[in-house]
């Protein structure tokens, strides 16, 4: 079975591929020649994920899933939320985003946060949604070199290391996206 993951992010694609069984061939937007940036105009993670999955299915007639994930910080009233990727501007630069977040939290005593992920699947005109969340906190400085996005400043609850300091296998076992992906994979296996 071939399935499109609506992403241009190579780091995200490689992380997710490690979760999928070998009988599901995962392809990215780049693999199908979709160079355009699909606009994320929704007000929620679920709306954005559906927009991306539906776009690919309607324009390329291929089964597709998309995720929209973000970081919600309590001290910032849930920001950056759905604007996580473009928190510091439309250039979507992770270092700029982390710098802005750390500056906004400079005097914060409550550093609790969570990553939330919503996956929307559009397959055979059937729509399904899968969700995952991981609790944690924001560190005071970047630590680690693995992962992507806010991983160097997010420490999951129960761990001393940030996502960027954990192995991909450990991160996938506890992460928001890993939780939602396992639900998706279970559903896909039932369909096969």
Coordinates of N, CA, C and O in Angstrom, one line a residue, residues 2-188:
X2 N 0.6 2.2 -0.9 CA 1.2 3.5 -0.9 C 0.4 4.5 -0.2 O -0.8 4.6 -0.4
X3 N 1.0 5.4 0.6 CA 0.3 6.4 1.3 C 1.2 7.7 1.3 O 2.4 7.6 1.5
X4 N 0.5 8.8 1.0 CA 1.2 10.1 1.0 C 1.1 10.7 2.4 O 0.1 10.8 3.0
X5 N 2.3 11.2 2.8 CA 2.4 12.0 4.1 C 2.5 13.4 3.6 O 3.5 13.8 2.9
X6 N 1.6 14.3 3.9 CA 1.6 15.7 3.3 C 2.6 16.5 4.1 O 2.2 17.3 5.0
X7 N 3.8 16.4 3.7 CA 4.9 17.2 4.3 C 6.0 17.4 3.3 O 6.3 16.5 2.5
X8 N 6.7 18.5 3.5 CA 7.9 18.8 2.7 C 9.1 18.6 3.7 O 10.3 18.7 3.3
X9 N 8.8 18.4 5.0 CA 9.8 18.4 6.0 C 10.5 17.0 6.0 O 9.9 16.0 6.5
X10 N 11.7 16.9 5.6 CA 12.4 15.6 5.5 C 12.7 15.0 6.8 O 12.7 13.8 7.0
X11 N 13.0 15.9 7.8 CA 13.2 15.3 9.2 C 12.0 14.6 9.7 O 12.0 13.6 10.3
X12 N 10.8 15.3 9.5 CA 9.6 14.7 10.0 C 9.3 13.4 9.2 O 8.9 12.4 9.8
X13 N 9.5 13.4 7.9 CA 9.3 12.2 7.1 C 10.1 11.0 7.6 O 9.6 9.9 7.8
X14 N 11.4 11.3 7.8 CA 12.3 10.2 8.3 C 11.9 9.7 9.7 O 12.0 8.5 9.9
X15 N 11.5 10.6 10.5 CA 11.1 10.2 11.9 C 9.9 9.3 11.8 O 9.8 8.3 12.5
X16 N 8.9 9.7 11.0 CA 7.7 8.9 10.8 C 7.9 7.6 10.1 O 7.3 6.6 10.5
X17 N 8.7 7.5 9.1 CA 9.0 6.3 8.4 C 9.4 5.2 9.3 O 9.1 4.0 9.1
X18 N 10.1 5.5 10.3 CA 10.7 4.5 11.3 C 9.5 3.8 12.1 O 9.7 2.8 12.6
X19 N 8.4 4.4 12.1 CA 7.2 3.9 12.8 C 6.4 2.9 11.9 O 5.7 2.1 12.4
X20 N 6.5 3.1 10.6 CA 5.6 2.4 9.7 C 6.1 1.0 9.4 O 7.3 0.8 9.2
X21 N 5.1 0.0 9.2 CA 5.5 -1.3 8.8 C 6.0 -1.3 7.3 O 5.6 -0.4 6.6
X22 N 6.8 -2.3 6.9 CA 7.4 -2.3 5.6 C 6.3 -2.5 4.5 O 6.6 -2.2 3.3
X23 N 5.1 -3.0 4.8 CA 4.1 -3.2 3.7 C 3.4 -1.9 3.4 O 2.5 -1.9 2.5
X24 N 3.7 -0.8 4.1 CA 3.1 0.5 3.8 C 4.2 1.4 3.3 O 5.2 1.7 4.0
X25 N 4.2 1.8 2.0 CA 5.2 2.6 1.4 C 4.8 4.1 1.6 O 3.8 4.5 1.1
X26 N 5.6 4.8 2.4 CA 5.3 6.2 2.7 C 6.0 7.1 1.7 O 7.2 7.0 1.5
X27 N 5.3 8.1 1.2 CA 5.8 9.0 0.3 C 5.5 10.4 0.7 O 4.5 10.7 1.4
X28 N 6.4 11.4 0.4 CA 6.2 12.8 0.8 C 5.6 13.6 -0.3 O 5.4 13.1 -1.5
X29 N 5.3 14.8 -0.1 CA 4.8 15.7 -1.1 C 5.9 15.8 -2.2 O 5.5 15.9 -3.4
X30 N 7.1 15.9 -1.9 CA 8.2 16.0 -2.8 C 8.2 14.8 -3.8 O 8.4 14.9 -5.0
X31 N 7.9 13.6 -3.2 CA 7.9 12.4 -4.0 C 6.8 12.3 -5.1 O 6.9 11.6 -6.1
X32 N 5.7 13.1 -4.9 CA 4.7 13.1 -5.9 C 4.7 14.4 -6.7 O 3.7 14.6 -7.5
X33 N 5.7 15.2 -6.6 CA 5.9 16.4 -7.4 C 5.0 17.5 -6.9 O 4.8 18.5 -7.7
X34 N 4.6 17.5 -5.7 CA 3.8 18.6 -5.1 C 4.8 19.6 -4.5 O 5.2 19.4 -3.3
X35 N 5.1 20.7 -5.2 CA 6.1 21.6 -4.7 C 5.4 22.8 -3.9 O 6.1 23.5 -3.2
X36 N 4.1 22.9 -4.1 CA 3.4 24.1 -3.5 C 3.3 23.9 -2.0 O 3.3 22.8 -1.5
X37 N 3.3 25.0 -1.3 CA 3.1 25.0 0.1 C 1.6 25.1 0.4 O 0.9 26.0 0.0
X38 N 1.0 24.1 1.0 CA -0.4 24.0 1.2 C -0.8 25.0 2.3 O -0.2 24.9 3.4
X39 N -1.6 26.0 2.0 CA -1.9 27.0 3.1 C -2.7 26.4 4.3 O -3.6 25.6 4.1
X40 N -2.2 26.7 5.5 CA -2.8 26.3 6.7 C -3.6 27.4 7.2 O -3.2 28.2 8.0
X41 N -4.9 27.4 6.8 CA -5.7 28.6 7.1 C -6.7 28.2 8.3 O -7.6 29.1 8.6
X42 N -6.6 27.0 8.8 CA -7.5 26.6 9.9 C -7.2 27.3 11.2 O -6.1 27.8 11.4
X43 N -8.1 27.3 12.1 CA -7.9 27.9 13.4 C -7.6 26.9 14.5 O -7.3 27.2 15.6
X44 N -7.6 25.6 14.1 CA -7.2 24.5 15.0 C -6.3 23.5 14.3 O -6.2 23.5 13.1
X45 N -5.6 22.7 15.1 CA -4.7 21.7 14.5 C -5.5 20.8 13.6 O -5.1 20.4 12.5
X46 N -6.7 20.4 14.0 CA -7.5 19.4 13.2 C -7.9 20.0 11.9 O -7.8 19.4 10.8
X47 N -8.3 21.3 11.9 CA -8.7 22.0 10.6 C -7.5 22.0 9.7 O -7.6 21.7 8.5
X48 N -6.3 22.4 10.2 CA -5.1 22.4 9.3 C -4.7 21.1 8.8 O -4.4 20.9 7.6
X49 N -4.8 20.0 9.6 CA -4.5 18.7 9.1 C -5.4 18.2 8.0 O -5.0 17.7 7.0
X50 N -6.7 18.5 8.2 CA -7.7 18.1 7.2 C -7.5 18.9 5.9 O -7.6 18.3 4.8
X51 N -7.2 20.1 6.0 CA -7.0 21.0 4.8 C -5.9 20.3 4.0 O -6.0 20.2 2.7
X52 N -4.8 20.0 4.6 CA -3.6 19.4 3.9 C -3.9 18.0 3.3 O -3.6 17.8 2.1
X53 N -4.6 17.2 4.1 CA -4.9 15.8 3.5 C -5.9 15.9 2.4 O -5.7 15.2 1.4
X54 N -6.9 16.7 2.6 CA -7.9 16.9 1.5 C -7.3 17.5 0.3 O -7.7 17.1 -0.9
X55 N -6.4 18.4 0.4 CA -5.8 19.0 -0.8 C -5.1 18.0 -1.6 O -5.3 18.0 -2.8
X56 N -4.3 17.2 -1.0 CA -3.5 16.2 -1.7 C -4.5 15.2 -2.4 O -4.3 14.8 -3.6
X57 N -5.5 14.7 -1.7 CA -6.4 13.7 -2.2 C -7.2 14.3 -3.4 O -7.4 13.7 -4.4
X58 N -7.6 15.6 -3.3 CA -8.4 16.2 -4.4 C -7.5 16.5 -5.6 O -8.0 16.5 -6.7
X59 N -6.3 16.9 -5.4 CA -5.4 17.4 -6.5 C -4.6 16.2 -7.1 O -4.3 16.3 -8.3
X60 N -4.4 15.2 -6.3 CA -3.5 14.1 -6.8 C -4.2 12.7 -6.8 O -3.6 11.7 -7.3
X61 N -5.4 12.7 -6.3 CA -6.2 11.4 -6.3 C -5.4 10.3 -5.6 O -5.4 9.1 -6.1
X62 N -4.8 10.6 -4.5 CA -4.0 9.6 -3.8 C -4.4 9.6 -2.3 O -4.8 10.7 -1.7
X63 N -4.4 8.5 -1.6 CA -4.7 8.5 -0.2 C -3.6 9.2 0.5 O -2.4 9.1 0.2
X64 N -4.0 10.0 1.5 CA -3.1 10.9 2.2 C -3.4 11.1 3.6 O -4.6 11.1 4.0
X65 N -2.4 11.3 4.4 CA -2.6 11.8 5.8 C -1.7 13.0 6.0 O -0.6 13.2 5.3
X66 N -2.1 13.9 6.9 CA -1.4 15.1 7.2 C -1.5 15.3 8.7 O -2.4 14.9 9.3
X67 N -0.4 15.8 9.2 CA -0.5 16.2 10.7 C -0.3 17.7 10.8 O 0.3 18.3 10.0
X68 N -0.9 18.2 11.9 CA -0.6 19.5 12.3 C -0.3 19.4 13.8 O -1.1 18.8 14.5
X69 N 0.8 19.9 14.1 CA 1.3 19.8 15.5 C 1.8 21.1 16.0 O 2.1 22.0 15.2
X70 N 1.8 21.3 17.3 CA 2.3 22.5 17.8 C 2.6 22.4 19.3 O 2.2 21.4 20.0
X71 N 3.2 23.4 19.8 CA 3.6 23.6 21.2 C 2.7 24.6 21.8 O 2.5 25.7 21.3
X72 N 2.1 24.1 23.0 CA 1.3 25.0 23.7 C 1.9 25.2 25.1 O 2.1 24.3 25.9
X73 N 2.2 26.5 25.4 CA 2.9 26.9 26.6 C 2.0 27.6 27.5 O 1.3 28.6 27.2
X74 N 1.8 27.1 28.8 CA 0.9 27.6 29.7 C 1.1 29.1 30.1 O 0.2 29.9 30.1
X75 N 2.4 29.4 30.3 CA 2.7 30.8 30.6 C 2.4 31.8 29.5 O 2.3 33.0 29.8
X76 N 2.2 31.3 28.3 CA 1.9 32.2 27.1 C 0.5 32.0 26.7 O 0.2 32.2 25.5
X77 N -0.4 31.5 27.6 CA -1.8 31.3 27.3 C -2.0 30.4 26.1 O -2.9 30.6 25.2
X78 N -1.1 29.3 25.9 CA -1.3 28.4 24.9 C -0.5 28.7 23.6 O -0.5 27.9 22.6
X79 N 0.1 29.8 23.6 CA 1.0 30.2 22.4 C 2.2 29.3 22.4 O 2.6 28.8 23.5
X80 N 2.8 29.1 21.3 CA 2.5 29.5 20.0 C 1.4 28.7 19.3 O 0.8 29.2 18.3
X81 N 1.0 27.6 19.8 CA -0.2 26.9 19.3 C -0.2 26.5 17.8 O 0.9 26.1 17.3
X82 N -1.2 26.9 17.1 CA -1.3 26.5 15.7 C -0.3 27.4 14.9 O -0.1 27.1 13.7
X83 N 0.3 28.4 15.5 CA 1.3 29.2 14.8 C 2.7 28.8 15.2 O 3.7 29.5 14.9
X84 N 2.9 27.6 15.7 CA 4.2 27.1 16.2 C 5.3 27.2 15.1 O 6.4 27.7 15.3
X85 N 5.0 26.8 13.9 CA 6.0 26.8 12.8 C 6.4 28.2 12.4 O 7.5 28.4 11.9
X86 N 5.5 29.1 12.5 CA 5.7 30.5 12.0 C 5.6 31.5 13.1 O 5.2 32.7 12.9
X87 N 5.9 31.1 14.3 CA 5.8 31.9 15.5 C 6.7 33.2 15.4 O 6.2 34.3 15.8
X88 N 7.9 33.1 14.8 CA 8.7 34.3 14.7 C 8.7 34.9 13.3 O 9.4 35.8 13.0
X89 N 7.7 34.4 12.5 CA 7.6 35.0 11.2 C 7.4 33.9 10.1 O 7.5 32.7 10.3
X90 N 7.0 34.4 8.9 CA 6.7 33.5 7.8 C 7.8 32.6 7.3 O 7.6 31.7 6.5
X91 N 9.1 33.0 7.6 CA 10.2 32.2 7.2 C 10.3 30.9 7.8 O 11.1 30.0 7.4
X92 N 9.5 30.6 8.9 CA 9.4 29.3 9.6 C 10.8 28.8 10.1 O 11.1 27.7 9.9
X93 N 11.6 29.7 10.6 CA 12.9 29.3 11.1 C 12.9 28.8 12.5 O 12.5 29.6 13.4
X94 N 13.3 27.6 12.8 CA 13.2 27.0 14.1 C 14.0 27.7 15.1 O 13.6 27.9 16.3
X95 N 15.2 28.2 14.8 CA 16.1 28.9 15.7 C 15.4 30.2 16.1 O 15.5 30.6 17.3
X96 N 14.8 30.9 15.1 CA 14.1 32.2 15.4 C 12.9 31.9 16.4 O 12.7 32.7 17.3
X97 N 12.2 30.9 16.1 CA 11.1 30.5 16.9 C 11.5 30.2 18.3 O 10.8 30.7 19.3
X98 N 12.5 29.4 18.5 CA 13.0 29.1 19.8 C 13.5 30.3 20.6 O 13.2 30.5 21.8
X99 N 14.2 31.2 19.9 CA 14.7 32.4 20.5 C 13.6 33.3 21.0 O 13.6 33.8 22.1
X100 N 12.6 33.5 20.1 CA 11.4 34.3 20.5 C 10.7 33.7 21.7 O 10.3 34.4 22.6
X101 N 10.5 32.4 21.7 CA 9.8 31.7 22.8 C 10.6 31.8 24.1 O 10.0 32.2 25.2
X102 N 11.9 31.6 24.1 CA 12.7 31.7 25.3 C 12.7 33.1 25.8 O 12.7 33.4 27.0
X103 N 12.8 34.1 24.9 CA 12.7 35.5 25.3 C 11.3 35.8 26.0 O 11.3 36.5 27.0
X104 N 10.3 35.3 25.4 CA 8.9 35.5 26.0 C 8.8 34.9 27.3 O 8.0 35.4 28.2
X105 N 9.5 33.9 27.6 CA 9.5 33.2 28.9 C 10.6 33.5 29.8 O 10.8 32.8 30.8
X106 N 11.3 34.5 29.5 CA 12.5 34.9 30.3 C 12.2 35.0 31.8 O 13.0 34.5 32.6
X107 N 11.1 35.5 32.2 CA 10.8 35.7 33.6 C 9.7 34.7 34.1 O 9.3 34.8 35.3
X108 N 9.4 33.7 33.3 CA 8.3 32.8 33.7 C 8.7 31.8 34.7 O 9.8 31.2 34.6
X109 N 7.9 31.6 35.7 CA 8.2 30.6 36.7 C 7.5 29.3 36.3 O 8.0 28.2 36.6
X110 N 6.3 29.4 35.7 CA 5.6 28.2 35.2 C 6.1 28.0 33.8 O 5.9 28.7 32.9
X111 N 6.9 26.9 33.6 CA 7.4 26.5 32.3 C 6.7 25.3 31.7 O 7.2 24.7 30.7
X112 N 5.6 25.0 32.2 CA 4.9 23.8 31.7 C 4.3 24.0 30.3 O 3.9 25.1 30.0
X113 N 4.4 22.9 29.5 CA 4.0 23.0 28.1 C 3.6 21.6 27.7 O 3.8 20.6 28.4
X114 N 3.0 21.6 26.5 CA 2.7 20.3 25.9 C 2.8 20.4 24.4 O 2.5 21.5 23.8
X115 N 3.2 19.3 23.8 CA 3.1 19.2 22.3 C 1.8 18.5 22.0 O 1.4 17.5 22.7
X116 N 1.1 18.9 21.0 CA -0.2 18.3 20.6 C -0.1 18.0 19.1 O 0.4 18.9 18.3
X117 N -0.5 16.9 18.7 CA -0.5 16.5 17.3 C -1.9 15.9 16.9 O -2.5 15.2 17.6
X118 N -2.4 16.3 15.7 CA -3.6 15.8 15.1 C -3.2 15.3 13.7 O -2.6 16.0 12.9
X119 N -3.6 14.1 13.4 CA -3.4 13.5 12.1 C -4.8 13.3 11.5 O -5.7 12.7 12.1
X120 N -4.9 13.8 10.2 CA -6.1 13.6 9.5 C -5.8 12.7 8.3 O -4.8 12.9 7.6
X121 N -6.6 11.7 8.1 CA -6.4 10.7 7.0 C -7.6 10.8 6.1 O -8.7 10.9 6.5
X122 N -7.3 10.9 4.8 CA -8.3 10.9 3.7 C -7.9 9.7 2.8 O -7.0 9.8 2.1
X123 N -8.7 8.7 2.9 CA -8.4 7.4 2.2 C -9.8 6.8 1.7 O -10.6 6.6 2.5
X124 N -9.9 6.7 0.4 CA -11.1 6.1 -0.2 C -12.3 6.9 0.3 O -13.4 6.3 0.6
X125 N -12.2 8.2 0.2 CA -13.2 9.1 0.6 C -13.7 8.9 2.1 O -14.8 9.3 2.4
X126 N -12.9 8.3 2.9 CA -13.2 8.2 4.3 C -12.3 9.0 5.1 O -11.1 9.1 4.8
X127 N -12.8 9.7 6.0 CA -11.9 10.6 6.9 C -11.8 10.1 8.3 O -12.8 9.7 8.9
X128 N -10.6 10.1 8.8 CA -10.4 9.7 10.2 C -9.4 10.7 10.8 O -8.6 11.3 10.1
X129 N -9.5 10.8 12.1 CA -8.7 11.7 12.9 C -8.0 11.0 14.0 O -8.7 10.2 14.7
X130 N -6.7 11.2 14.3 CA -6.0 10.6 15.4 C -5.2 11.7 16.1 O -4.7 12.6 15.5
X131 N -5.2 11.6 17.4 CA -4.6 12.7 18.3 C -3.6 12.1 19.3 O -3.7 11.0 19.8
X132 N -2.6 12.9 19.6 CA -1.6 12.6 20.6 C -1.1 13.8 21.3 O -1.0 14.9 20.7
X133 N -0.8 13.7 22.6 CA -0.3 14.8 23.4 C 0.8 14.3 24.3 O 0.8 13.2 24.8
X134 N 1.8 15.1 24.5 CA 2.9 14.8 25.5 C 3.1 16.0 26.4 O 3.2 17.2 25.8
X135 N 3.1 15.8 27.7 CA 3.3 16.9 28.6 C 4.8 17.1 28.9 O 5.6 16.1 28.8
X136 N 5.2 18.3 29.3 CA 6.6 18.5 29.6 C 6.8 20.0 30.1 O 5.8 20.6 30.5
X137 N 8.0 20.5 29.9 CA 8.3 21.9 30.2 C 9.3 22.4 29.3 O 10.0 21.7 28.5
X138 N 9.4 23.7 29.3 CA 10.4 24.4 28.4 C 11.7 24.7 29.3 O 11.6 25.2 30.4
X139 N 12.8 24.3 28.7 CA 14.1 24.5 29.3 C 14.4 26.0 29.2 O 13.8 26.8 28.5
X140 N 15.5 26.4 29.9 CA 15.9 27.8 29.8 C 16.9 28.1 28.7 O 17.2 29.2 28.3
X141 N 17.4 27.0 28.1 CA 18.3 27.1 26.9 C 18.2 25.9 26.1 O 17.7 24.8 26.5
X142 N 18.7 26.0 24.8 CA 18.7 24.9 23.9 C 19.7 23.8 24.4 O 20.8 24.1 24.8
X143 N 19.2 22.5 24.2 CA 20.1 21.4 24.6 C 19.8 20.3 23.6 O 18.7 19.9 23.3
X144 N 20.9 19.8 23.0 CA 20.8 18.6 22.1 C 20.8 19.1 20.6 O 20.5 20.2 20.3
X145 N 21.1 18.1 19.8 CA 21.2 18.4 18.3 C 20.3 17.5 17.5 O 20.2 17.7 16.2
X146 N 19.6 16.6 18.0 CA 18.7 15.7 17.2 C 17.3 16.3 17.1 O 17.0 17.3 17.8
X147 N 16.5 15.7 16.3 CA 15.1 16.2 16.2 C 15.0 17.5 15.4 O 15.9 17.8 14.6
X148 N 13.9 18.2 15.5 CA 13.7 19.4 14.8 C 12.7 20.3 15.5 O 12.2 19.9 16.6
X149 N 12.5 21.5 15.0 CA 11.5 22.4 15.6 C 11.9 22.8 17.0 O 13.1 23.2 17.2
X150 N 11.0 22.7 18.0 CA 11.3 23.1 19.3 C 11.9 22.0 20.2 O 12.1 22.1 21.4
X151 N 12.3 20.9 19.6 CA 12.9 19.7 20.3 C 14.0 20.1 21.3 O 14.1 19.6 22.4
X152 N 14.9 21.1 20.9 CA 16.0 21.4 21.9 C 15.6 22.1 23.1 O 16.4 22.2 24.1
X153 N 14.4 22.6 23.2 CA 13.9 23.3 24.4 C 12.7 22.7 25.1 O 12.2 23.2 26.1
X154 N 12.3 21.5 24.6 CA 11.2 20.8 25.2 C 11.7 19.5 25.9 O 12.2 18.6 25.3
X155 N 11.4 19.5 27.3 CA 11.8 18.3 28.1 C 10.5 17.6 28.4 O 9.7 18.2 29.2
X156 N 10.3 16.4 28.0 CA 9.1 15.6 28.3 C 9.0 15.3 29.8 O 10.1 15.0 30.4
X157 N 7.8 15.2 30.3 CA 7.6 14.9 31.7 C 8.2 13.5 32.0 O 8.0 12.6 31.3
X158 N 9.0 13.5 33.1 CA 9.6 12.2 33.5 C 11.0 12.0 33.0 O 11.6 11.0 33.2
X159 N 11.5 12.9 32.2 CA 12.8 12.8 31.6 C 13.7 14.0 31.9 O 13.1 15.1 32.1
X160 N 15.0 13.8 32.0 CA 15.9 14.9 32.3 C 16.4 15.5 31.0 O 16.9 16.6 31.0
X161 N 16.2 14.8 29.9 CA 16.7 15.3 28.6 C 15.6 15.9 27.8 O 14.5 15.5 27.9
X162 N 16.0 16.8 26.8 CA 15.1 17.3 25.9 C 14.8 16.3 24.8 O 15.6 15.3 24.6
X163 N 13.8 16.6 24.0 CA 13.6 15.7 22.8 C 14.8 15.7 21.9 O 15.1 14.6 21.3
X164 N 15.5 16.8 21.8 CA 16.7 16.8 20.9 C 17.9 16.0 21.5 O 18.9 15.7 20.8
X165 N 17.8 15.6 22.8 CA 18.9 14.8 23.4 C 18.5 13.3 23.5 O 19.3 12.5 23.8
X166 N 17.2 13.0 23.2 CA 16.8 11.6 23.3 C 17.0 10.9 21.9 O 17.1 11.6 20.9
X167 N 17.1 9.6 21.9 CA 17.2 8.9 20.7 C 15.9 9.0 19.9 O 14.8 9.2 20.6
X168 N 15.9 8.8 18.6 CA 14.7 8.9 17.8 C 13.7 7.8 18.3 O 12.5 8.1 18.4
X169 N 14.2 6.7 18.7 CA 13.4 5.6 19.1 C 12.7 5.9 20.4 O 11.5 5.7 20.6
X170 N 13.4 6.5 21.4 CA 12.8 7.0 22.6 C 11.8 8.1 22.4 O 10.7 8.0 22.9
X171 N 12.2 9.0 21.6 CA 11.3 10.2 21.3 C 10.0 9.6 20.7 O 8.9 10.0 21.1
X172 N 10.1 8.8 19.7 CA 8.9 8.2 19.0 C 8.0 7.5 20.0 O 6.8 7.4 19.8
X173 N 8.6 6.8 21.0 CA 7.8 6.0 21.9 C 6.9 6.9 22.8 O 5.9 6.4 23.4
X174 N 7.3 8.1 23.0 CA 6.6 9.0 24.0 C 6.0 10.2 23.4 O 5.2 10.9 24.0
X175 N 6.4 10.6 22.2 CA 6.0 11.9 21.6 C 4.5 11.9 21.2 O 3.9 10.9 20.9
X176 N 4.0 13.1 21.1 CA 2.7 13.4 20.6 C 2.4 12.8 19.2 O 1.4 12.2 19.0
X177 N 3.4 13.1 18.3 CA 3.2 12.5 16.9 C 3.3 11.0 16.9 O 2.6 10.4 16.2
X178 N 4.2 10.5 17.7 CA 4.3 9.0 17.8 C 3.0 8.4 18.3 O 2.6 7.4 17.8
X179 N 2.4 9.0 19.3 CA 1.1 8.5 19.8 C 0.0 8.5 18.8 O -0.7 7.5 18.6
X180 N -0.1 9.6 18.1 CA -1.1 9.7 17.0 C -0.8 8.8 15.8 O -1.7 8.2 15.3
X181 N 0.5 8.7 15.5 CA 0.9 7.8 14.4 C 0.6 6.3 14.7 O 0.2 5.6 13.8
X182 N 0.8 5.9 15.9 CA 0.5 4.5 16.3 C -1.0 4.2 16.1 O -1.4 3.1 15.7
X183 N -1.8 5.2 16.4 CA -3.3 5.0 16.2 C -3.6 4.9 14.7 O -4.4 4.1 14.3
X184 N -2.9 5.8 13.9 CA -3.1 5.7 12.5 C -2.6 4.4 11.9 O -3.4 3.7 11.1
X185 N -1.5 3.9 12.3 CA -0.9 2.6 11.9 C -1.8 1.5 12.2 O -2.1 0.6 11.4
X186 N -2.4 1.5 13.4 CA -3.3 0.4 13.9 C -4.5 0.4 13.0 O -5.0 -0.7 12.5
X187 N -5.0 1.6 12.7 CA -6.2 1.7 11.8 C -5.9 1.2 10.4 O -6.6 0.4 9.8
X188 N -4.7 1.6 9.8 CA -4.3 1.1 8.5 C -4.1 -0.4 8.4 O -4.5 -1.0 7.4

